[in-house]
Structures are given as C-alpha cells and as structure tokens.
Amino acid sequence: IAGITQAPTSQILAAGRRMTLRCTQDMRHNAMYWYRQDLGLGLRLIHYSNTAGTTGKGEVPDGYSVSRANTDDFPLTLASAVPSQTSVYFCASSAGTNNEQFFGPGTRLTVL
Amino acid sequence: GQNIDQPTEMTATEGAIVQINCTYQTSGFNGLFWYQQHAGEAPTFLSYNVLDGLEEKGRFSSFLSRSKGYSYLLLKELQMKDSASYLCAVRDGNYKLSFGAGTTVTVRA
C-alpha cells in the first residue's frame, strides 16, 4: 500500500543523546516536511524539502537537522536531545508545494 | 508569520450539524485546508479552498472568504465516527502550511 512510513513508532530517550527519526514515502512526491505536534499548539513546521537535494528551515528548526539525499527518504536528526523536544513528530509529503500534504503515522518521542 | 484561530472544543448530537469557524491573518495566501485527526492518528486531508465560496464534499462542506480572512467547515448528519480534532491550515505566499491548534468535536448519542 502506497504511503508514508515513520520509524520508530515511539521512543524514550535520555537527554543529550543523538536520535534520528526516519521517514520514507513511496508516492514519488517531490516535497517532504517534518512537523511537531504539541498539545494546544497545533502542528508546527520544523524543516522541509521541496525536492531531493534541497532543504529549508520551518518555524521551529533549532536543535534539528534534516537531509534529502533521494526522493523517498527524509530523516530528522536531533543532535543532542533536550526535554523540550518531547513531542509527537509527523512526517508529510506532497506531490508539489501546491498540493495537499499526506501525513505519516507519527513518532511519539519522550526525552527524559 | 500566520495567526490562525479556531475554537478549542465543540459538542454536538448525533445527526445534527456543526460549524467550525477559522479566522486567519497571513503574509500571502495560497489556499486554506481542513484536516481531520482522530486521537492518536495522523491528520487526513478533508478539503481545500483557494477561491471564495463553498466547496461541498458529501457530508462535509468548507467555505472561504478571503476578504474577511474567514473559513468554516460544516459537518452535516453527524456520526459518532466524526468525533475527532479538525485542523484549519493556511498556505502562505511561500507555499508553507501553518496550522491552527485544532477544534476537538465530540459527538454524543
């Protein structure tokens, strides 16, 4: 079934550790996005990529990095996790920047 | 940046109609989206408006007034499965989406 997968589903992480959240889509979408969702704040854009080989900063990029080596994969890395990064992380993709976004199932991350 | 406001919670009875309002202030406008999100799940696309007026899709309709910075999502013939959070999102001049905090709709029997 075509769509977006994320891994892991959930993770508990010690503060200061490095962590990479994985995102893969098989729809050949050009654009991909990472959001975090916190209670009362809604979804906030962390980083995005309009096409393979390019990335950009969203609303809340500090403490996160991304890469887009190919069309399908868009990993999100926390270099040194902090408790304020406890959140649910959603990856999304769209055929182009002018199209609706499809969301992955999310990763629930807890930083202690 | 964007400022998107929608009510936090709404409750309605099965079979009834509920209207969820969304007001926004944006730097550039390239469309307004509504997403549905059930608890513990991913958001799923419901509707898209870029021109003024009403878009109808089955039991769900969405309205946009660009001059007023206003949209609403209308849910008709409510069913228990419609209990979810409804997210209003605005696409800005750089084609980035900004989301409201979401409206949690509870449908009661």
Tab-separated table of C-alpha atoms in Angstrom, chain B residues 10-107:
chain	number	residue	atom	x	y	z
B	10	MET	CA	-17.366	21.752	20.324
B	11	THR	CA	-20.014	19.203	21.265
B	12	ALA	CA	-22.969	18.115	19.159
B	13	THR	CA	-25.567	15.377	18.974
B	14	GLU	CA	-25.540	12.521	16.502
B	15	GLY	CA	-27.454	13.507	13.352
B	16	ALA	CA	-27.004	17.230	13.981
B	17	ILE	CA	-24.934	19.846	12.137
B	18	VAL	CA	-21.801	21.523	13.476
B	19	GLN	CA	-19.928	24.504	12.048
B	20	ILE	CA	-16.275	25.027	12.923
B	21	ASN	CA	-15.019	28.537	12.292
B	22	CYS	CA	-11.460	29.530	11.455
B	23	THR	CA	-10.077	33.052	11.178
B	24	TYR	CA	-6.615	33.826	9.912
B	25	GLN	CA	-4.116	36.580	9.259
B	26	THR	CA	-1.379	35.714	6.790
B	27	SER	CA	1.555	37.109	4.885
B	28	GLY	CA	0.396	35.975	1.466
B	29	PHE	CA	-2.346	33.439	0.835
B	30	ASN	CA	-2.275	30.342	-1.341
B	31	GLY	CA	-5.191	28.334	-0.040
B	32	LEU	CA	-6.854	27.012	3.096
B	33	PHE	CA	-7.030	23.372	4.099
B	34	TRP	CA	-9.081	21.392	6.589
B	35	TYR	CA	-7.723	18.184	8.055
B	36	GLN	CA	-9.344	15.608	10.342
B	37	GLN	CA	-7.310	13.944	13.061
B	38	HIS	CA	-8.583	11.113	15.233
B	39	ALA	CA	-6.897	10.690	18.600
B	40	GLY	CA	-3.513	9.023	18.260
B	41	GLU	CA	-3.603	9.080	14.477
B	42	ALA	CA	-2.228	11.159	11.633
B	43	PRO	CA	-4.118	14.113	10.132
B	44	THR	CA	-6.033	13.259	6.956
B	45	PHE	CA	-6.996	15.738	4.245
B	46	LEU	CA	-10.642	16.835	4.127
B	47	SER	CA	-10.964	19.899	1.934
B	48	TYR	CA	-9.205	22.727	0.136
B	49	ASN	CA	-10.384	26.252	-0.712
B	50	VAL	CA	-8.422	28.818	-2.673
B	51	LEU	CA	-11.300	30.886	-4.117
B	52	ASP	CA	-14.201	32.439	-2.220
B	53	GLY	CA	-17.267	30.296	-1.815
B	54	LEU	CA	-18.482	26.913	-0.724
B	55	GLU	CA	-16.918	23.559	-1.565
B	56	GLU	CA	-19.145	20.567	-0.867
B	57	LYS	CA	-17.915	17.020	-0.480
B	58	GLY	CA	-20.549	14.629	0.815
B	59	ARG	CA	-21.465	15.415	4.415
B	60	PHE	CA	-18.625	17.918	4.713
B	61	SER	CA	-18.554	21.430	3.244
B	62	SER	CA	-15.970	24.174	3.543
B	63	PHE	CA	-16.422	27.886	2.967
B	64	LEU	CA	-13.858	30.627	2.376
B	65	SER	CA	-13.975	34.409	2.414
B	66	ARG	CA	-10.526	35.785	1.593
B	67	SER	CA	-11.510	39.410	2.222
B	68	LYS	CA	-12.630	38.536	5.763
B	69	GLY	CA	-9.833	36.057	6.482
B	70	TYR	CA	-12.506	33.534	7.412
B	71	SER	CA	-13.388	29.939	6.725
B	72	TYR	CA	-15.727	27.378	8.183
B	73	LEU	CA	-16.063	23.613	7.996
B	74	LEU	CA	-19.629	22.324	8.101
B	75	LEU	CA	-20.261	18.767	9.205
B	76	LYS	CA	-23.783	17.514	8.472
B	77	GLU	CA	-25.641	14.409	9.666
B	78	LEU	CA	-23.066	13.900	12.384
B	79	GLN	CA	-21.980	10.361	13.128
B	80	MET	CA	-20.108	9.025	16.153
B	81	LYS	CA	-17.055	8.426	13.953
B	82	ASP	CA	-16.879	12.186	13.293
B	83	SER	CA	-15.606	12.665	16.851
B	84	ALA	CA	-12.104	13.976	16.149
B	85	SER	CA	-9.950	17.066	16.034
B	86	TYR	CA	-10.378	19.323	12.986
B	87	LEU	CA	-7.374	21.356	11.911
B	88	CYS	CA	-7.529	24.556	9.875
B	89	ALA	CA	-4.342	25.230	7.904
B	90	VAL	CA	-3.362	28.174	5.719
B	91	ARG	CA	-0.768	28.056	2.949
B	92	ASP	CA	1.246	31.242	2.740
B	93	GLY	CA	2.986	33.019	-0.099
B	94	ASN	CA	5.959	30.643	0.214
B	95	TYR	CA	3.668	27.611	-0.018
B	96	LYS	CA	4.232	26.653	3.617
B	97	LEU	CA	1.344	25.413	5.763
B	98	SER	CA	0.567	26.945	9.142
B	99	PHE	CA	-1.910	25.119	11.343
B	100	GLY	CA	-4.379	26.251	13.923
B	101	ALA	CA	-4.382	24.440	17.273
B	102	GLY	CA	-7.385	22.357	16.214
B	103	THR	CA	-11.010	22.019	17.296
B	104	THR	CA	-11.999	18.860	19.156
B	105	VAL	CA	-15.503	17.805	18.181
B	106	THR	CA	-17.338	15.374	20.427
B	107	VAL	CA	-20.439	13.698	19.031
